PDB file of C-alpha atoms in Angstrom:
ATOM      1  CA  MET A   1     -12.729  -8.311  -7.904  1.00 75.00           C
ATOM      2  CA  PRO A   2     -13.035 -12.322  -7.980  1.00 80.00           C
ATOM      3  CA  PHE A   3     -10.436 -13.766  -6.394  1.00 88.00           C
ATOM      4  CA  SER A   4      -8.804 -15.523  -9.436  1.00 86.00           C
ATOM      5  CA  GLN A   5      -7.666 -12.844 -10.204  1.00 88.00           C
ATOM      6  CA  ILE A   6      -6.476 -11.514  -6.740  1.00 92.00           C
ATOM      7  CA  ILE A   7      -2.819 -11.922  -6.789  1.00 93.00           C
ATOM      8  CA  GLY A   8      -1.176 -13.265  -4.136  1.00 93.00           C
ATOM      9  CA  GLN A   9      -2.649 -13.923  -0.102  1.00 94.00           C
ATOM     10  CA  PRO A  10      -3.027 -17.797  -0.887  1.00 93.00           C
ATOM     11  CA  LYS A  11      -2.810 -18.572   2.602  1.00 94.00           C
ATOM     12  CA  ALA A  12      -6.389 -16.382   3.184  1.00 95.00           C
ATOM     13  CA  LEU A  13      -7.302 -17.070  -0.070  1.00 94.00           C
ATOM     14  CA  SER A  14      -7.760 -20.630   0.275  1.00 93.00           C
ATOM     15  CA  LEU A  15      -9.776 -20.132   3.773  1.00 92.00           C
ATOM     16  CA  LEU A  16     -11.680 -18.015   2.631  1.00 93.00           C
ATOM     17  CA  ARG A  17     -13.457 -19.983  -0.335  1.00 91.00           C
ATOM     18  CA  ARG A  18     -13.110 -23.156   2.224  1.00 89.00           C
ATOM     19  CA  VAL A  19     -15.892 -21.370   4.409  1.00 87.00           C
ATOM     20  CA  LEU A  20     -18.110 -20.139   0.987  1.00 87.00           C
ATOM     21  CA  THR A  21     -17.597 -23.695  -1.010  1.00 84.00           C
ATOM     22  CA  GLY A  22     -18.974 -25.295   2.840  1.00 78.00           C
ATOM     23  CA  GLY A  23     -17.277 -24.670   5.355  1.00 68.00           C
ATOM     24  CA  ARG A  24     -19.082 -22.647   8.433  1.00 80.00           C
ATOM     25  CA  MET A  25     -19.288 -18.499   8.258  1.00 87.00           C
ATOM     26  CA  ALA A  26     -18.290 -17.255  11.430  1.00 91.00           C
ATOM     27  CA  HIS A  27     -20.196 -13.608  11.903  1.00 93.00           C
ATOM     28  CA  GLY A  28     -16.963 -11.812  11.531  1.00 96.00           C
ATOM     29  CA  TYR A  29     -13.605 -12.312  10.173  1.00 97.00           C
ATOM     30  CA  LEU A  30     -10.959  -9.424  11.272  1.00 97.00           C
ATOM     31  CA  PHE A  31      -7.814  -8.850   7.833  1.00 98.00           C
ATOM     32  CA  THR A  32      -4.632  -7.538   9.385  1.00 96.00           C
ATOM     33  CA  GLY A  33      -1.683  -6.522   8.226  1.00 94.00           C
ATOM     34  CA  PRO A  34       0.281  -4.049   6.874  1.00 90.00           C
ATOM     35  CA  GLU A  35      -1.833  -1.542   5.232  1.00 90.00           C
ATOM     36  CA  GLY A  36      -1.278  -2.295   1.006  1.00 91.00           C
ATOM     37  CA  VAL A  37      -1.382  -5.721   1.216  1.00 94.00           C
ATOM     38  CA  GLY A  38      -4.865  -6.306  -0.669  1.00 94.00           C
ATOM     39  CA  LYS A  39      -7.261  -7.120   3.204  1.00 96.00           C
ATOM     40  CA  ASN A  40      -9.596  -4.369   1.840  1.00 96.00           C
ATOM     41  CA  THR A  41      -9.379  -5.852  -2.130  1.00 95.00           C
ATOM     42  CA  ILE A  42     -10.121  -9.501  -0.802  1.00 96.00           C
ATOM     43  CA  ALA A  43     -12.926  -8.257   1.450  1.00 97.00           C
ATOM     44  CA  ARG A  44     -14.603  -5.980  -1.309  1.00 96.00           C
ATOM     45  CA  ALA A  45     -14.282 -10.104  -3.062  1.00 95.00           C
ATOM     46  CA  LEU A  46     -15.724 -12.009  -0.417  1.00 95.00           C
ATOM     47  CA  ALA A  47     -18.785  -9.573  -0.223  1.00 96.00           C
ATOM     48  CA  ALA A  48     -19.452  -9.864  -3.864  1.00 94.00           C
ATOM     49  CA  LYS A  49     -19.842 -12.827  -4.405  1.00 93.00           C
ATOM     50  CA  LEU A  50     -22.194 -13.686  -1.365  1.00 93.00           C
ATOM     51  CA  LEU A  51     -24.521 -11.024  -2.610  1.00 94.00           C
ATOM     52  CA  CYS A  52     -24.319 -12.183  -6.353  1.00 93.00           C
ATOM     53  CA  GLN A  53     -28.297 -14.332  -6.380  1.00 90.00           C
ATOM     54  CA  GLN A  54     -26.161 -16.584  -8.871  1.00 86.00           C
ATOM     55  CA  LYS A  55     -24.799 -19.333  -5.938  1.00 77.00           C
ATOM     56  CA  GLY A  56     -23.927 -21.582  -8.018  1.00 72.00           C
ATOM     57  CA  ALA A  57     -21.327 -19.968  -9.837  1.00 68.00           C
ATOM     58  CA  GLY A  58     -17.732 -20.137  -9.024  1.00 74.00           C
ATOM     59  CA  GLN A  59     -17.224 -16.074  -8.552  1.00 84.00           C
ATOM     60  CA  PRO A  60     -19.714 -13.488  -8.714  1.00 91.00           C
ATOM     61  CA  CYS A  61     -21.908 -13.485 -12.090  1.00 89.00           C
ATOM     62  CA  GLY A  62     -21.754  -9.710 -12.288  1.00 88.00           C
ATOM     63  CA  TYR A  63     -24.620  -9.678 -14.639  1.00 91.00           C
ATOM     64  CA  CYS A  64     -27.310 -10.261 -11.507  1.00 92.00           C
ATOM     65  CA  PRO A  65     -29.920  -7.154  -9.678  1.00 93.00           C
ATOM     66  CA  GLY A  66     -27.429  -8.006  -6.758  1.00 94.00           C
ATOM     67  CA  CYS A  67     -23.654  -7.564  -8.329  1.00 94.00           C
ATOM     68  CA  LYS A  68     -25.196  -4.765 -10.220  1.00 95.00           C
ATOM     69  CA  LYS A  69     -26.022  -2.839  -7.303  1.00 95.00           C
ATOM     70  CA  PHE A  70     -22.469  -3.044  -5.640  1.00 95.00           C
ATOM     71  CA  ILE A  71     -20.436  -2.682  -8.439  1.00 94.00           C
ATOM     72  CA  ALA A  72     -22.592   0.629  -8.892  1.00 95.00           C
ATOM     73  CA  SER A  73     -22.303   0.940  -5.143  1.00 94.00           C
ATOM     74  CA  ASN A  74     -25.728   1.073  -4.271  1.00 95.00           C
ATOM     75  CA  HIS A  75     -26.284  -2.372  -2.482  1.00 96.00           C
ATOM     76  CA  PRO A  76     -29.155  -1.292   0.402  1.00 96.00           C
ATOM     77  CA  ASP A  77     -26.989  -4.915   1.902  1.00 97.00           C
ATOM     78  CA  PHE A  78     -23.158  -3.696   1.813  1.00 97.00           C
ATOM     79  CA  LEU A  79     -22.498  -1.602   3.968  1.00 97.00           C
ATOM     80  CA  GLN A  80     -19.028   0.001   5.042  1.00 97.00           C
ATOM     81  CA  ILE A  81     -18.163   1.723   7.731  1.00 97.00           C
ATOM     82  CA  LYS A  82     -14.558   4.530   7.439  1.00 95.00           C
ATOM     83  CA  PRO A  83     -13.029   6.487   9.724  1.00 92.00           C
ATOM     84  CA  ASP A  84     -15.236   9.914  10.942  1.00 91.00           C
ATOM     85  CA  GLY A  85     -11.391  12.120  11.211  1.00 87.00           C
ATOM     86  CA  ALA A  86      -8.824  10.776  13.514  1.00 85.00           C
ATOM     87  CA  GLY A  87     -10.854   7.409  13.446  1.00 91.00           C
ATOM     88  CA  ILE A  88     -14.066   5.779  14.171  1.00 95.00           C
ATOM     89  CA  LYS A  89     -16.812   7.002  15.723  1.00 95.00           C
ATOM     90  CA  ILE A  90     -19.598   5.959  18.716  1.00 96.00           C
ATOM     91  CA  ASN A  91     -21.696   7.089  17.671  1.00 96.00           C
ATOM     92  CA  GLN A  92     -21.468   5.379  13.704  1.00 96.00           C
ATOM     93  CA  ILE A  93     -21.218   2.636  15.501  1.00 96.00           C
ATOM     94  CA  ARG A  94     -24.660   3.199  16.999  1.00 96.00           C
ATOM     95  CA  GLU A  95     -26.244   3.800  13.885  1.00 96.00           C
ATOM     96  CA  LEU A  96     -24.687   0.638  12.608  1.00 96.00           C
ATOM     97  CA  LYS A  97     -26.602  -1.534  15.303  1.00 95.00           C
ATOM     98  CA  LYS A  98     -29.795   0.369  14.646  1.00 95.00           C
ATOM     99  CA  ALA A  99     -29.264  -1.023  10.350  1.00 95.00           C
ATOM    100  CA  LEU A 100     -28.745  -4.326  11.712  1.00 95.00           C
ATOM    101  CA  SER A 101     -32.407  -4.780  13.906  1.00 92.00           C
ATOM    102  CA  PHE A 102     -33.059  -5.552  10.552  1.00 93.00           C
ATOM    103  CA  PRO A 103     -33.491  -7.684   8.332  1.00 92.00           C
ATOM    104  CA  PRO A 104     -31.492  -7.028   4.806  1.00 94.00           C
ATOM    105  CA  PHE A 105     -33.420  -5.624   2.003  1.00 92.00           C
ATOM    106  CA  GLU A 106     -32.812  -8.411  -0.381  1.00 87.00           C
ATOM    107  CA  GLN A 107     -33.432 -11.268   1.822  1.00 72.00           C
ATOM    108  CA  GLY A 108     -29.861 -12.584   1.366  1.00 84.00           C
ATOM    109  CA  MET A 109     -26.927 -11.282   3.728  1.00 91.00           C
ATOM    110  CA  ARG A 110     -26.214  -8.337   4.608  1.00 96.00           C
ATOM    111  CA  ILE A 111     -21.978  -7.323   4.875  1.00 97.00           C
ATOM    112  CA  VAL A 112     -20.838  -4.632   6.693  1.00 98.00           C
ATOM    113  CA  LEU A 113     -16.996  -3.559   6.209  1.00 98.00           C
ATOM    114  CA  ILE A 114     -15.178  -2.047   8.977  1.00 97.00           C
ATOM    115  CA  ASP A 115     -11.759   0.039   7.334  1.00 95.00           C
ATOM    116  CA  ASP A 116      -9.634   1.644   9.783  1.00 94.00           C
ATOM    117  CA  ALA A 117     -10.905  -0.811  13.106  1.00 96.00           C
ATOM    118  CA  GLN A 118      -8.762  -0.235  14.864  1.00 94.00           C
ATOM    119  CA  THR A 119      -8.909   3.352  15.676  1.00 93.00           C
ATOM    120  CA  MET A 120     -11.751   3.024  17.708  1.00 93.00           C
ATOM    121  CA  GLY A 121     -11.762   4.589  20.640  1.00 89.00           C
ATOM    122  CA  ARG A 122     -13.122   2.459  23.532  1.00 92.00           C
ATOM    123  CA  GLU A 123     -16.457   3.337  24.011  1.00 94.00           C
ATOM    124  CA  ALA A 124     -16.779   2.428  20.396  1.00 95.00           C
ATOM    125  CA  GLY A 125     -15.279  -0.939  20.014  1.00 95.00           C
ATOM    126  CA  ASN A 126     -17.467  -1.656  22.968  1.00 96.00           C
ATOM    127  CA  SER A 127     -19.643  -0.831  21.325  1.00 96.00           C
ATOM    128  CA  LEU A 128     -19.347  -3.659  18.410  1.00 96.00           C
ATOM    129  CA  LEU A 129     -18.409  -5.848  21.040  1.00 96.00           C
ATOM    130  CA  LYS A 130     -21.893  -6.010  21.890  1.00 95.00           C
ATOM    131  CA  ILE A 131     -22.926  -6.221  17.234  1.00 95.00           C
ATOM    132  CA  LEU A 132     -19.558  -9.621  18.309  1.00 95.00           C
ATOM    133  CA  GLU A 133     -21.538 -10.927  21.581  1.00 93.00           C
ATOM    134  CA  GLU A 134     -24.921 -11.277  20.176  1.00 92.00           C
ATOM    135  CA  PRO A 135     -24.804 -11.459  16.237  1.00 89.00           C
ATOM    136  CA  PRO A 136     -27.989 -10.425  14.304  1.00 90.00           C
ATOM    137  CA  PRO A 137     -28.630 -13.367  11.839  1.00 91.00           C
ATOM    138  CA  ASN A 138     -28.250 -13.533   8.443  1.00 93.00           C
ATOM    139  CA  ASN A 139     -25.567 -10.090   8.666  1.00 95.00           C
ATOM    140  CA  LEU A 140     -21.526 -10.901   8.669  1.00 96.00           C
ATOM    141  CA  LEU A 141     -19.319  -8.296  10.030  1.00 98.00           C
ATOM    142  CA  LEU A 142     -15.484  -7.681   8.449  1.00 98.00           C
ATOM    143  CA  LEU A 143     -12.298  -5.741  10.610  1.00 98.00           C
ATOM    144  CA  ILE A 144     -10.005  -4.308   8.687  1.00 97.00           C
ATOM    145  CA  VAL A 145      -6.889  -3.925   9.924  1.00 96.00           C
ATOM    146  CA  SER A 146      -3.886  -2.577   9.897  1.00 90.00           C
ATOM    147  CA  ASP A 147      -2.433  -3.448  12.781  1.00 89.00           C
ATOM    148  CA  ALA A 148      -4.324  -5.464  15.615  1.00 90.00           C
ATOM    149  CA  GLU A 149      -2.773  -4.490  18.778  1.00 88.00           C
ATOM    150  CA  PRO A 150      -5.301  -0.908  19.796  1.00 88.00           C
ATOM    151  CA  MET A 151      -8.079  -3.671  19.029  1.00 91.00           C
ATOM    152  CA  LEU A 152     -10.093  -5.096  22.348  1.00 92.00           C
ATOM    153  CA  ASN A 153      -8.625  -8.445  22.833  1.00 94.00           C
ATOM    154  CA  THR A 154     -12.611  -9.272  23.327  1.00 95.00           C
ATOM    155  CA  ILE A 155     -13.056  -7.638  20.090  1.00 96.00           C
ATOM    156  CA  ILE A 156     -10.569 -10.582  18.940  1.00 95.00           C
ATOM    157  CA  SER A 157     -11.264 -12.809  20.411  1.00 95.00           C
ATOM    158  CA  ARG A 158     -14.889 -12.727  18.710  1.00 95.00           C
ATOM    159  CA  CYS A 159     -14.117 -12.454  14.718  1.00 96.00           C
ATOM    160  CA  GLN A 160     -11.426 -15.473  13.054  1.00 95.00           C
ATOM    161  CA  VAL A 161      -8.037 -13.271  12.476  1.00 96.00           C
ATOM    162  CA  ILE A 162      -6.739 -14.196   8.950  1.00 96.00           C
ATOM    163  CA  PRO A 163      -3.598 -12.629   8.670  1.00 95.00           C
ATOM    164  CA  PHE A 164      -2.423 -10.903   5.506  1.00 96.00           C
ATOM    165  CA  ALA A 165       1.218  -9.914   4.361  1.00 94.00           C
ATOM    166  CA  PRO A 166       3.192  -8.463   2.166  1.00 93.00           C
ATOM    167  CA  LEU A 167       3.829  -9.713  -1.150  1.00 94.00           C
ATOM    168  CA  THR A 168       7.158 -10.983  -2.786  1.00 93.00           C
ATOM    169  CA  GLU A 169       8.811  -7.449  -5.393  1.00 91.00           C
ATOM    170  CA  GLU A 170       7.490  -9.761  -7.839  1.00 93.00           C
ATOM    171  CA  GLN A 171       3.676 -10.250  -7.278  1.00 95.00           C
ATOM    172  CA  ALA A 172       3.763  -6.253  -6.132  1.00 94.00           C
ATOM    173  CA  ALA A 173       5.545  -5.485  -9.217  1.00 94.00           C
ATOM    174  CA  GLN A 174       2.385  -7.518 -11.225  1.00 95.00           C
ATOM    175  CA  VAL A 175      -0.161  -5.526  -9.023  1.00 94.00           C
ATOM    176  CA  ILE A 176       1.533  -2.360 -10.193  1.00 94.00           C
ATOM    177  CA  GLN A 177       0.988  -2.909 -13.350  1.00 93.00           C
ATOM    178  CA  GLN A 178      -1.957  -4.065 -13.795  1.00 92.00           C
ATOM    179  CA  THR A 179      -2.907  -1.124 -10.983  1.00 91.00           C
ATOM    180  CA  HIS A 180      -0.540   2.298 -12.797  1.00 91.00           C
ATOM    181  CA  PRO A 181      -0.578   1.241 -16.887  1.00 92.00           C
ATOM    182  CA  GLN A 182       0.665   4.692 -17.146  1.00 90.00           C
ATOM    183  CA  LEU A 183       4.535   3.848 -15.178  1.00 87.00           C
ATOM    184  CA  SER A 184       6.903   2.984 -16.538  1.00 85.00           C
ATOM    185  CA  ILE A 185       8.430  -0.559 -16.409  1.00 86.00           C
ATOM    186  CA  GLU A 186      11.475   0.737 -14.771  1.00 80.00           C
ATOM    187  CA  GLU A 187       8.679   3.744 -12.390  1.00 83.00           C
ATOM    188  CA  VAL A 188       6.694  -0.638 -11.732  1.00 89.00           C
ATOM    189  CA  ARG A 189       9.753  -1.858 -10.677  1.00 86.00           C
ATOM    190  CA  THR A 190      11.024   1.571  -7.873  1.00 83.00           C
ATOM    191  CA  MET A 191       7.467   1.593  -6.280  1.00 87.00           C
ATOM    192  CA  ALA A 192       7.846  -2.314  -6.172  1.00 88.00           C
ATOM    193  CA  LYS A 193      10.923  -1.873  -3.968  1.00 84.00           C
ATOM    194  CA  LEU A 194      10.066   1.247  -2.790  1.00 82.00           C
ATOM    195  CA  THR A 195       6.194   0.256  -1.046  1.00 84.00           C
ATOM    196  CA  GLY A 196       7.724  -3.308   0.722  1.00 83.00           C
ATOM    197  CA  GLY A 197       5.631  -5.138  -0.753  1.00 89.00           C
ATOM    198  CA  CYS A 198       2.084  -3.510   0.067  1.00 91.00           C
ATOM    199  CA  PRO A 199       1.646  -1.985  -3.359  1.00 92.00           C
ATOM    200  CA  GLY A 200      -1.642  -0.851  -2.516  1.00 90.00           C
ATOM    201  CA  ARG A 201       0.881   2.641  -1.319  1.00 85.00           C
ATOM    202  CA  THR A 202       2.093   3.053  -4.064  1.00 86.00           C
ATOM    203  CA  ASP A 203      -0.809   6.400  -4.673  1.00 82.00           C
ATOM    204  CA  ALA A 204       0.743   8.073  -2.101  1.00 75.00           C
ATOM    205  CA  LEU A 205       3.974   7.387  -2.504  1.00 78.00           C
ATOM    206  CA  HIS A 206       3.567   8.458  -6.362  1.00 75.00           C
ATOM    207  CA  SER A 207       2.293  11.685  -6.696  1.00 69.00           C
ATOM    208  CA  SER A 208       4.629  13.165  -3.260  1.00 77.00           C
ATOM    209  CA  GLU A 209       7.207  15.583  -3.350  1.00 83.00           C
ATOM    210  CA  VAL A 210      10.357  13.143  -2.542  1.00 83.00           C
ATOM    211  CA  LEU A 211       9.268  11.582  -5.883  1.00 83.00           C
ATOM    212  CA  ARG A 212       8.774  14.357  -8.076  1.00 86.00           C
ATOM    213  CA  LEU A 213      12.711  15.837  -6.692  1.00 88.00           C
ATOM    214  CA  TYR A 214      13.807  12.430  -7.423  1.00 88.00           C
ATOM    215  CA  LYS A 215      13.437  12.387 -10.975  1.00 86.00           C
ATOM    216  CA  GLU A 216      14.051  16.128 -10.945  1.00 89.00           C
ATOM    217  CA  CYS A 217      18.023  14.953  -9.255  1.00 90.00           C
ATOM    218  CA  LEU A 218      18.466  11.841 -11.576  1.00 87.00           C
ATOM    219  CA  TYR A 219      17.152  13.533 -14.447  1.00 87.00           C
ATOM    220  CA  ALA A 220      19.782  16.971 -13.905  1.00 88.00           C
ATOM    221  CA  LEU A 221      22.728  14.517 -12.811  1.00 87.00           C
ATOM    222  CA  LEU A 222      22.377  12.325 -15.915  1.00 84.00           C
ATOM    223  CA  ASN A 223      22.871  15.850 -17.824  1.00 84.00           C
ATOM    224  CA  ALA A 224      24.794  18.212 -16.668  1.00 78.00           C
ATOM    225  CA  THR A 225      28.113  18.598 -16.884  1.00 80.00           C
ATOM    226  CA  PRO A 226      30.441  17.546 -13.523  1.00 78.00           C
ATOM    227  CA  CYS A 227      32.041  20.555 -11.844  1.00 79.00           C
ATOM    228  CA  SER A 228      30.577  22.490 -13.892  1.00 83.00           C
ATOM    229  CA  ALA A 229      29.229  26.437 -12.891  1.00 85.00           C
ATOM    230  CA  VAL A 230      25.850  25.197 -13.849  1.00 83.00           C
ATOM    231  CA  ALA A 231      25.418  21.652 -11.992  1.00 83.00           C
ATOM    232  CA  VAL A 232      27.369  23.406  -9.011  1.00 88.00           C
ATOM    233  CA  GLU A 233      24.087  25.885  -9.072  1.00 88.00           C
ATOM    234  CA  GLN A 234      21.758  22.437  -9.860  1.00 87.00           C
ATOM    235  CA  SER A 235      22.720  21.215  -6.693  1.00 88.00           C
ATOM    236  CA  LEU A 236      22.741  23.937  -4.019  1.00 90.00           C
ATOM    237  CA  VAL A 237      18.665  24.131  -5.262  1.00 90.00           C
ATOM    238  CA  LEU A 238      17.263  20.495  -5.822  1.00 90.00           C
ATOM    239  CA  ALA A 239      19.370  21.086  -1.880  1.00 90.00           C
ATOM    240  CA  LYS A 240      17.126  23.430  -1.120  1.00 91.00           C
ATOM    241  CA  GLN A 241      14.051  21.489  -1.614  1.00 90.00           C
ATOM    242  CA  LEU A 242      15.123  17.747  -0.022  1.00 88.00           C
ATOM    243  CA  ALA A 243      16.188  19.436   2.855  1.00 88.00           C
ATOM    244  CA  GLU A 244      12.595  21.075   3.510  1.00 87.00           C
ATOM    245  CA  LEU A 245      11.401  16.870   2.970  1.00 81.00           C
ATOM    246  CA  LYS A 246      11.392  16.178   6.298  1.00 73.00           C
ATOM    247  CA  ASP A 247      10.023  13.360   7.224  1.00 70.00           C
ATOM    248  CA  ASP A 248      10.942  11.837   3.700  1.00 76.00           C
ATOM    249  CA  LEU A 249      14.551  12.592   3.211  1.00 84.00           C
ATOM    250  CA  ASN A 250      14.985   9.058   4.280  1.00 82.00           C
ATOM    251  CA  LEU A 251      12.644   8.115   1.066  1.00 82.00           C
ATOM    252  CA  PHE A 252      14.818  10.607  -1.030  1.00 87.00           C
ATOM    253  CA  PHE A 253      17.513   8.042   0.041  1.00 88.00           C
ATOM    254  CA  ASP A 254      16.625   5.005  -0.097  1.00 85.00           C
ATOM    255  CA  LEU A 255      15.697   5.847  -4.279  1.00 84.00           C
ATOM    256  CA  LEU A 256      18.812   6.954  -4.689  1.00 87.00           C
ATOM    257  CA  SER A 257      20.797   4.595  -3.893  1.00 88.00           C
ATOM    258  CA  LEU A 258      18.946   1.381  -5.119  1.00 84.00           C
ATOM    259  CA  PHE A 259      18.807   3.673  -8.766  1.00 84.00           C
ATOM    260  CA  PHE A 260      22.644   3.363  -8.154  1.00 87.00           C
ATOM    261  CA  LYS A 261      22.676  -0.423  -6.932  1.00 85.00           C
ATOM    262  CA  GLU A 262      20.685  -1.275  -9.611  1.00 81.00           C
ATOM    263  CA  ARG A 263      24.030   0.429 -12.194  1.00 84.00           C
ATOM    264  CA  GLN A 264      26.456  -1.115 -10.401  1.00 86.00           C
ATOM    265  CA  LEU A 265      24.548  -4.362 -10.603  1.00 84.00           C
ATOM    266  CA  SER A 266      23.136  -3.711 -14.913  1.00 80.00           C
ATOM    267  CA  ILE A 267      27.400  -3.460 -14.905  1.00 85.00           C
ATOM    268  CA  LEU A 268      28.430  -6.118 -13.687  1.00 86.00           C
ATOM    269  CA  SER A 269      26.002  -8.351 -14.719  1.00 80.00           C
ATOM    270  CA  GLY A 270      26.713  -7.081 -18.917  1.00 74.00           C
ATOM    271  CA  LYS A 271      22.914  -7.538 -19.123  1.00 68.00           C
ATOM    272  CA  GLU A 272      22.159  -4.778 -21.331  1.00 58.00           C
ATOM    273  CA  PRO A 273      18.981  -2.841 -19.420  1.00 54.00           C
ATOM    274  CA  GLN A 274      15.366  -2.328 -20.393  1.00 54.00           C
ATOM    275  CA  GLU A 275      15.007   0.717 -18.916  1.00 54.00           C
ATOM    276  CA  ASN A 276      16.440   3.717 -20.345  1.00 51.00           C
ATOM    277  CA  HIS A 277      17.348   5.591 -17.496  1.00 52.00           C
ATOM    278  CA  THR A 278      19.919   2.504 -16.307  1.00 47.00           C
ATOM    279  CA  LEU A 279      21.398   2.532 -20.073  1.00 49.00           C
ATOM    280  CA  ALA A 280      22.831   6.228 -19.420  1.00 54.00           C
ATOM    281  CA  ALA A 281      24.093   6.036 -16.276  1.00 50.00           C
ATOM    282  CA  ARG A 282      25.589   2.801 -17.505  1.00 47.00           C
ATOM    283  CA  GLU A 283      27.308   4.389 -20.004  1.00 60.00           C
ATOM    284  CA  HIS A 284      28.041   8.140 -17.373  1.00 71.00           C
ATOM    285  CA  TRP A 285      28.933   6.527 -14.424  1.00 80.00           C
ATOM    286  CA  ASN A 286      31.412   3.371 -14.031  1.00 85.00           C
ATOM    287  CA  LEU A 287      31.623   0.454 -10.600  1.00 88.00           C
ATOM    288  CA  GLN A 288      34.517   3.156  -8.753  1.00 90.00           C
ATOM    289  CA  GLN A 289      31.858   6.329  -9.713  1.00 88.00           C
ATOM    290  CA  LEU A 290      28.441   3.830  -8.559  1.00 90.00           C
ATOM    291  CA  SER A 291      30.440   2.837  -5.299  1.00 92.00           C
ATOM    292  CA  ALA A 292      30.896   6.290  -4.393  1.00 92.00           C
ATOM    293  CA  MET A 293      27.890   7.548  -4.679  1.00 91.00           C
ATOM    294  CA  VAL A 294      26.723   4.839  -2.528  1.00 92.00           C
ATOM    295  CA  ASN A 295      28.944   5.685  -0.090  1.00 94.00           C
ATOM    296  CA  ALA A 296      28.077   9.225   0.591  1.00 94.00           C
ATOM    297  CA  VAL A 297      24.127   8.892   0.035  1.00 93.00           C
ATOM    298  CA  GLU A 298      24.848   6.404   3.016  1.00 92.00           C
ATOM    299  CA  LEU A 299      27.051   9.314   4.285  1.00 93.00           C
ATOM    300  CA  ALA A 300      24.550  11.371   4.367  1.00 92.00           C
ATOM    301  CA  ARG A 301      21.818   9.474   5.547  1.00 89.00           C
ATOM    302  CA  SER A 302      24.222   8.261   8.412  1.00 89.00           C
ATOM    303  CA  ASP A 303      24.751  12.491   9.084  1.00 91.00           C
ATOM    304  CA  ILE A 304      21.583  12.809   9.289  1.00 87.00           C
ATOM    305  CA  THR A 305      20.254  10.323  11.748  1.00 83.00           C
ATOM    306  CA  LYS A 306      23.334  11.809  14.249  1.00 86.00           C
ATOM    307  CA  ASN A 307      21.075  15.398  14.186  1.00 82.00           C
ATOM    308  CA  CYS A 308      23.853  16.825  11.504  1.00 88.00           C
ATOM    309  CA  SER A 309      22.668  19.917   9.632  1.00 90.00           C
ATOM    310  CA  ARG A 310      19.938  18.936   7.166  1.00 89.00           C
ATOM    311  CA  ALA A 311      20.795  21.825   4.863  1.00 92.00           C
ATOM    312  CA  LEU A 312      24.177  21.209   4.609  1.00 94.00           C
ATOM    313  CA  VAL A 313      23.976  17.358   4.615  1.00 92.00           C
ATOM    314  CA  CYS A 314      21.253  17.578   1.603  1.00 92.00           C
ATOM    315  CA  GLU A 315      24.332  20.243  -0.014  1.00 92.00           C
ATOM    316  CA  ILE A 316      27.181  18.626   0.697  1.00 93.00           C
ATOM    317  CA  LEU A 317      25.277  15.029  -0.762  1.00 92.00           C
ATOM    318  CA  LEU A 318      24.572  17.090  -3.879  1.00 91.00           C
ATOM    319  CA  LEU A 319      27.752  18.410  -3.703  1.00 90.00           C
ATOM    320  CA  GLU A 320      29.190  15.063  -3.904  1.00 90.00           C
ATOM    321  CA  LEU A 321      26.708  13.860  -6.303  1.00 90.00           C
ATOM    322  CA  PHE A 322      27.281  16.744  -8.802  1.00 87.00           C
ATOM    323  CA  CYS A 323      31.479  17.030  -8.834  1.00 84.00           C
ATOM    324  CA  GLY A 324      32.582  13.927  -7.378  1.00 69.00           C
TER     325      GLY A 324
END
């Protein structure tokens, strides 16, 4: 993906554009910021541009041998290092040093992308530091970190640091819509809010058990007859599953609270909602009921922090939602 198609991160892109158009390129760059904000995407876009053989083009041409190899993930001068298990091992850095002792295969530049560089132990970090202190010619190291705190200060000082910030909610929604076209408008908006400006987290969130339970709960709430025997039974079955979410329970609370608050806003604004769930909720609950539901969710959240029984808290919450 060329720079021109990347959404967000204007400061990082501006700095890299200046470097590409005549500025002096450092031997190492440290891309730092939360997971899922585009660090890897921009690093790969930079690599694609540098490996493109049409040097006069403003962006990778996509057709030259260099571009074709990069797109096919078999360019000999693009190396990627990822954690082996819990972290990047010393042997991986030793292998890298060996590779860098030879010139690039295609007489241009070699790009090394190190993902989650903060997972390097001290031994691996010191080995990488030696590479940065005496960088072999025609090699560029791109270090990707979600947290620079564990990094050796000497490594940071040898790199040009490029900070990345969370995207705006609107930008995150645009990215999610591009990368997940199968999602509905409502799901895209929900993901944009829940990922906190880090749209790269969408896959993990969308495939999680908590989202499945949220959708199941929402469907049941919108279709159940309040206080009926079926509603009570559904609430107890869902409560049992919710209690097993453990750390994800707060995310479930976030989803429910967000849903009810957006329905309140829809009623207050008088705007016709685009999403079917929103329309159904407007017809199903009034402002007073929605306010009571938000309060019930926040009370459950508070009770969990007080070490109350998770099973009991979930039962009370869902009985309140289904029968309150």
